[in-house]
GROMACS .gro file of N, CA and C in nm:
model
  279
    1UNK      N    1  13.559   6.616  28.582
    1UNK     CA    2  13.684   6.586  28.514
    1UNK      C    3  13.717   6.705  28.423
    2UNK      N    4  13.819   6.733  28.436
    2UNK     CA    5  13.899   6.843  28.375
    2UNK      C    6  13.923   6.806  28.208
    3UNK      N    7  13.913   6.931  28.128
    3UNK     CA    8  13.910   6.885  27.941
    3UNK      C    9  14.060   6.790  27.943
    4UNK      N   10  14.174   6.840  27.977
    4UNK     CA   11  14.266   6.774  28.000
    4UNK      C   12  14.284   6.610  28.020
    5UNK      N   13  14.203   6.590  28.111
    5UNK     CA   14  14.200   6.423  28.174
    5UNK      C   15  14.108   6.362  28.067
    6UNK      N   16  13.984   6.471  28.014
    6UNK     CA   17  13.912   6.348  27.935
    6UNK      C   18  13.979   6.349  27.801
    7UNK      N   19  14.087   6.433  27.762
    7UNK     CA   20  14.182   6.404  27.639
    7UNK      C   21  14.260   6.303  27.639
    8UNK      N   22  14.307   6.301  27.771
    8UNK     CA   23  14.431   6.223  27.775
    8UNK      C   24  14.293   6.055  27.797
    9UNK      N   25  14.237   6.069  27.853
    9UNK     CA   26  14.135   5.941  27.857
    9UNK      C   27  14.098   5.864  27.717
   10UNK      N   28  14.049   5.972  27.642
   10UNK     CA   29  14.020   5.924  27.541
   10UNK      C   30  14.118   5.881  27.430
   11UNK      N   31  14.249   5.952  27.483
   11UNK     CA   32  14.364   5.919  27.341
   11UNK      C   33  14.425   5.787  27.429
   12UNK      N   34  14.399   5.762  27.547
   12UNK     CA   35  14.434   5.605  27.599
   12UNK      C   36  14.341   5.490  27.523
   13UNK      N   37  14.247   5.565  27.536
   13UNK     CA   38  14.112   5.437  27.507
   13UNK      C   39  14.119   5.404  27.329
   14UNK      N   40  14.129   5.552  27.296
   14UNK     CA   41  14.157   5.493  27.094
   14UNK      C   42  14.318   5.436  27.089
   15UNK      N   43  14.393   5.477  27.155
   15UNK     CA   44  14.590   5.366  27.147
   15UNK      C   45  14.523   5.225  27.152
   16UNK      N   46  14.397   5.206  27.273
   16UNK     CA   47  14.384   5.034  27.293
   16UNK      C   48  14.273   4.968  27.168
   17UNK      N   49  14.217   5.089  27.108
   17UNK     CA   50  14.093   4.994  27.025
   17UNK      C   51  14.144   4.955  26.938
   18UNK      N   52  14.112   4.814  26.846
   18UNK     CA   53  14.161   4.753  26.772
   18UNK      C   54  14.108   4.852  26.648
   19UNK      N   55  13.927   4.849  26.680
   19UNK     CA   56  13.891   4.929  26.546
   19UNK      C   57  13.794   5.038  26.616
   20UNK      N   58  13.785   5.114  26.521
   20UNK     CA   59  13.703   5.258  26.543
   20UNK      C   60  13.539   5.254  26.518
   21UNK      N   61  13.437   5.260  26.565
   21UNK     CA   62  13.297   5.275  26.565
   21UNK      C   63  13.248   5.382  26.586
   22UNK      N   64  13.168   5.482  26.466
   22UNK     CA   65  13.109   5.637  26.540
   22UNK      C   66  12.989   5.636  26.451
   23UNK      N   67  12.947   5.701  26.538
   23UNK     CA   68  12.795   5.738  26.513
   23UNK      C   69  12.842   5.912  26.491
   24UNK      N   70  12.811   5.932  26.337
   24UNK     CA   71  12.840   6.046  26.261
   24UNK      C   72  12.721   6.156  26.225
   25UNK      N   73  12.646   6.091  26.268
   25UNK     CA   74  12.476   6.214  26.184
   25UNK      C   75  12.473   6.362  26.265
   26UNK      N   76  12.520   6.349  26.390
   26UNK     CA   77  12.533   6.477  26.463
   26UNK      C   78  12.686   6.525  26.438
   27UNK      N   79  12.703   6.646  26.386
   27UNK     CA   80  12.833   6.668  26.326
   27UNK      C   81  12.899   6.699  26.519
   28UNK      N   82  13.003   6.671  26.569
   28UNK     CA   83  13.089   6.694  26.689
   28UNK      C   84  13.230   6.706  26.594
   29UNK      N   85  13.344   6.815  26.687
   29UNK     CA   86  13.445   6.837  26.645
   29UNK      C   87  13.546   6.750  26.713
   30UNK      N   88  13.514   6.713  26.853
   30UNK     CA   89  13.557   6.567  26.932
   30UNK      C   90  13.559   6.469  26.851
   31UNK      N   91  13.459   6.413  26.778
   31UNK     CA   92  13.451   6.303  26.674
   31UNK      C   93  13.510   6.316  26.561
   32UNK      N   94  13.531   6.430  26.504
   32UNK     CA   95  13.610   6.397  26.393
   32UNK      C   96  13.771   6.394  26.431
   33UNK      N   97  13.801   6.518  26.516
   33UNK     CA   98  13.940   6.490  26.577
   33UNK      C   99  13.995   6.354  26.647
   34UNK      N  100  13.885   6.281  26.688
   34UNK     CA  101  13.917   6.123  26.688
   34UNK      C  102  13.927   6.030  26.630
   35UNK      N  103  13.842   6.045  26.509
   35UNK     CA  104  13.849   5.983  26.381
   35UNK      C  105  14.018   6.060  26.279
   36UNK      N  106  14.042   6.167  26.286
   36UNK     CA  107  14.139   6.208  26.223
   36UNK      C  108  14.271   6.135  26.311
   37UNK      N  109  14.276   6.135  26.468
   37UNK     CA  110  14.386   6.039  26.514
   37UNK      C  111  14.359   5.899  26.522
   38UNK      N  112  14.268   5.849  26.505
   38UNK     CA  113  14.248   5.718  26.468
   38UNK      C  114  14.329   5.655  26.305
   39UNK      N  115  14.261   5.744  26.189
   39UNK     CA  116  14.329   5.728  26.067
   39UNK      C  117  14.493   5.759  26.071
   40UNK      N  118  14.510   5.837  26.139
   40UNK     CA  119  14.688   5.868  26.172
   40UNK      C  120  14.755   5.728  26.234
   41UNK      N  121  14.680   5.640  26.330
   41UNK     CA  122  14.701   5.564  26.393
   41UNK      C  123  14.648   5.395  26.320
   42UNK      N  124  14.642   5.413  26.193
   42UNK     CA  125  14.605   5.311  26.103
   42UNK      C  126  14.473   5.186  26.123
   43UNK      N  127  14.403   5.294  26.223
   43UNK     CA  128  14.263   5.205  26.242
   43UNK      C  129  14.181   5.176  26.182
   44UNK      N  130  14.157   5.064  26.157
   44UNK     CA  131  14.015   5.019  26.085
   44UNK      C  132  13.870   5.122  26.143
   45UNK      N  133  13.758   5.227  26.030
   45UNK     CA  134  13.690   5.267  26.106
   45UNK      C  135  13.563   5.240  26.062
   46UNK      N  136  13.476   5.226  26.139
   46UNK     CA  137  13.346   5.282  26.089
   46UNK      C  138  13.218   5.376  26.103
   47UNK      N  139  13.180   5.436  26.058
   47UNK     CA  140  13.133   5.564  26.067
   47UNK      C  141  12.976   5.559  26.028
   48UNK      N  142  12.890   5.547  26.100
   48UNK     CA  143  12.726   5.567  26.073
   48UNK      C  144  12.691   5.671  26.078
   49UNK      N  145  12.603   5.697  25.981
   49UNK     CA  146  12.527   5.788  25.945
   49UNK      C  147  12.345   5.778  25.901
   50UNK      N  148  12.256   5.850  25.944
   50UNK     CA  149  12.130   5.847  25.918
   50UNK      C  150  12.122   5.906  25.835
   51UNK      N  151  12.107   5.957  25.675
   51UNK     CA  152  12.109   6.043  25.591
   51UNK      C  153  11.925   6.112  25.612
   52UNK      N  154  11.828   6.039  25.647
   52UNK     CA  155  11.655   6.074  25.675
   52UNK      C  156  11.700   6.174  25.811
   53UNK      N  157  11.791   6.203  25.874
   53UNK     CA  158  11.755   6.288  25.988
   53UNK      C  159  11.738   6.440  25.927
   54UNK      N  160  11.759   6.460  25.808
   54UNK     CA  161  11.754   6.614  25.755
   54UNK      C  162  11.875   6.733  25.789
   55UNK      N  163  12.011   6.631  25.808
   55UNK     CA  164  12.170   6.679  25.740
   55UNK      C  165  12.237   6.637  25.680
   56UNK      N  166  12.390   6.679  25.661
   56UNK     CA  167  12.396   6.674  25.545
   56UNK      C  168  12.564   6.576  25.612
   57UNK      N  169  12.613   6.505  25.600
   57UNK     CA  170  12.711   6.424  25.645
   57UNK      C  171  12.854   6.524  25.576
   58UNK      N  172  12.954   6.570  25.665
   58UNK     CA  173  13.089   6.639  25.656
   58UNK      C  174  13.179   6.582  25.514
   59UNK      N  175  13.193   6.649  25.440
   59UNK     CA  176  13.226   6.625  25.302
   59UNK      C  177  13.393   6.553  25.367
   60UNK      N  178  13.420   6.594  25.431
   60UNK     CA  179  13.542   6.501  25.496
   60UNK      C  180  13.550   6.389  25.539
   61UNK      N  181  13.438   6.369  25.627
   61UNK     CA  182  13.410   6.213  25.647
   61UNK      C  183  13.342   6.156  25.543
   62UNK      N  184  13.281   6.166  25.481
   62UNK     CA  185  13.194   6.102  25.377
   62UNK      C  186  13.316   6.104  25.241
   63UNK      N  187  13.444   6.183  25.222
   63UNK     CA  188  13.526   6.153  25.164
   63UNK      C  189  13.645   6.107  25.172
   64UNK      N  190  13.685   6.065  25.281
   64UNK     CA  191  13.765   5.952  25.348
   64UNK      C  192  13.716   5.781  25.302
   65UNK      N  193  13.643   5.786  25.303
   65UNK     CA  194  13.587   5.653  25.294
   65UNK      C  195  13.658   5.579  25.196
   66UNK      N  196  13.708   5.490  25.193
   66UNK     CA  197  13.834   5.358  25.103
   66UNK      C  198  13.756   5.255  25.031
   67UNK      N  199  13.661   5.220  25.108
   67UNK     CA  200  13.576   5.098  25.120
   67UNK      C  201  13.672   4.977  25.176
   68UNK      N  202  13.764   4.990  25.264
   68UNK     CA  203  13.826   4.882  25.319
   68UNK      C  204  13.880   4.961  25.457
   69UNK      N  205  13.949   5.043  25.548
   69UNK     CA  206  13.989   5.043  25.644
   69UNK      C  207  13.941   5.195  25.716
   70UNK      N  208  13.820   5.276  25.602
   70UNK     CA  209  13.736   5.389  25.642
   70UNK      C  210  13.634   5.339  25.574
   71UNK      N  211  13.520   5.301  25.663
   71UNK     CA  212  13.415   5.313  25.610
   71UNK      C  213  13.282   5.371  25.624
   72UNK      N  214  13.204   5.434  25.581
   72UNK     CA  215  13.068   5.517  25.577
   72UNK      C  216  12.972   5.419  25.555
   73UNK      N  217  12.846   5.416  25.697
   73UNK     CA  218  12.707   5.389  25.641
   73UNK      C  219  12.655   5.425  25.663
   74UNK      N  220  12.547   5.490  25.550
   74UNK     CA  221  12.438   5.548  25.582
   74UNK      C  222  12.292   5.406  25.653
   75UNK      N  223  12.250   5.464  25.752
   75UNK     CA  224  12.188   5.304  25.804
   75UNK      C  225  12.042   5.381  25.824
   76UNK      N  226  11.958   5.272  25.871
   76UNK     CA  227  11.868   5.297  25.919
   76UNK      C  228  11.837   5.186  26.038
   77UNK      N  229  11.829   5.250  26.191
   77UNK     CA  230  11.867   5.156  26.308
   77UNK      C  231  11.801   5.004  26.296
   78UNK      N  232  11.718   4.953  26.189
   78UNK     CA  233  11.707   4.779  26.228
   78UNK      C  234  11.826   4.745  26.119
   79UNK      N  235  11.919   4.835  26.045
   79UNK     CA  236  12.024   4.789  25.953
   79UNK      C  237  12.097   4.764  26.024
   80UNK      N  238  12.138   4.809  26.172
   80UNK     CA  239  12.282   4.813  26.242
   80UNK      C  240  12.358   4.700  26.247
   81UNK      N  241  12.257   4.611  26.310
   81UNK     CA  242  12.339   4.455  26.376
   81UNK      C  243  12.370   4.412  26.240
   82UNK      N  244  12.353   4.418  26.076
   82UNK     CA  245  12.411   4.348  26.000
   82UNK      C  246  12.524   4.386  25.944
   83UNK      N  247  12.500   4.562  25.961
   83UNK     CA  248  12.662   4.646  25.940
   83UNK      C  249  12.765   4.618  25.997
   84UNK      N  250  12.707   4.591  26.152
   84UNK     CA  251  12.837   4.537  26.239
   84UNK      C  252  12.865   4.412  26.211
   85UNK      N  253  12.779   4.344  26.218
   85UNK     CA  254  12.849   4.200  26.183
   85UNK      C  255  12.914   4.190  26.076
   86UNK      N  256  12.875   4.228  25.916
   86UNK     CA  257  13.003   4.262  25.839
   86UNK      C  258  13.082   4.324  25.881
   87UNK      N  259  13.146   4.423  25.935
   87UNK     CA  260  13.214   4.522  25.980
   87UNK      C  261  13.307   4.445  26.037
   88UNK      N  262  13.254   4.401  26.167
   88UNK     CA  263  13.350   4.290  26.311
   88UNK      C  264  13.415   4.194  26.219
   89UNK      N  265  13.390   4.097  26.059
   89UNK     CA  266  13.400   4.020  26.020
   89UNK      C  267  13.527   4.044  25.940
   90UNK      N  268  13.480   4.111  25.913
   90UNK     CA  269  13.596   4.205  25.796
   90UNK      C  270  13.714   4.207  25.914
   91UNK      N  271  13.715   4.255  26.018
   91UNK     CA  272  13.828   4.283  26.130
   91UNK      C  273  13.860   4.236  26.119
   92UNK      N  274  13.863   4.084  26.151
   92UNK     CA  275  13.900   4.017  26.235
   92UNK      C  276  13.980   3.913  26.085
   93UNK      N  277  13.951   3.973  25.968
   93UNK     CA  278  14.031   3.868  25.893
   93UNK      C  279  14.189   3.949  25.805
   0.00000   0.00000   0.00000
């Protein structure tokens, strides 16, 4: 697949998501440019982060954060399922 098709793929797939989910500890320029049209596009997001992997989280994403429709966690993976379930909960009200 051509860079083209997986742009246009992926700006189909974030138009349909209700809310935004990323896994942030590996800095990608794909991910933040999706997260930056996501926030353009008034999405609820959330953004994980491992702060123990030994980097340092993008002073941009880590300063976006609202605490209501951008949010940052720093987790550690048996934290996940309770982030999301607050997270999904929060959506949906």
């Amino acid at each position: 697949m051509d860079d083209k098709k997986i742009h246009t793929l992926d700006m189909e797939m974030l138009g349909k998501a209700d809310v935004v989910v990323a896994e942030v500890t590996q800095p990608s320029l794909g991910v933040g440019y999706e997260l930056g049209r996501a926030v353009a596009q008034k999405k609820r997001i959330l953004c994980l982060f491992r702060p123990d992997c030994g980097k340092s989280l993008s002073a941009m994403v880590r300063g976006a954060e609202d605490g209501d429709t951008f949010i940052v966690k720093d987790y550690k993976e048996p934290d996940a399922d309770e982030i999301f379930k607050d997270f999904f909960q929060k959506s949906r009200s």
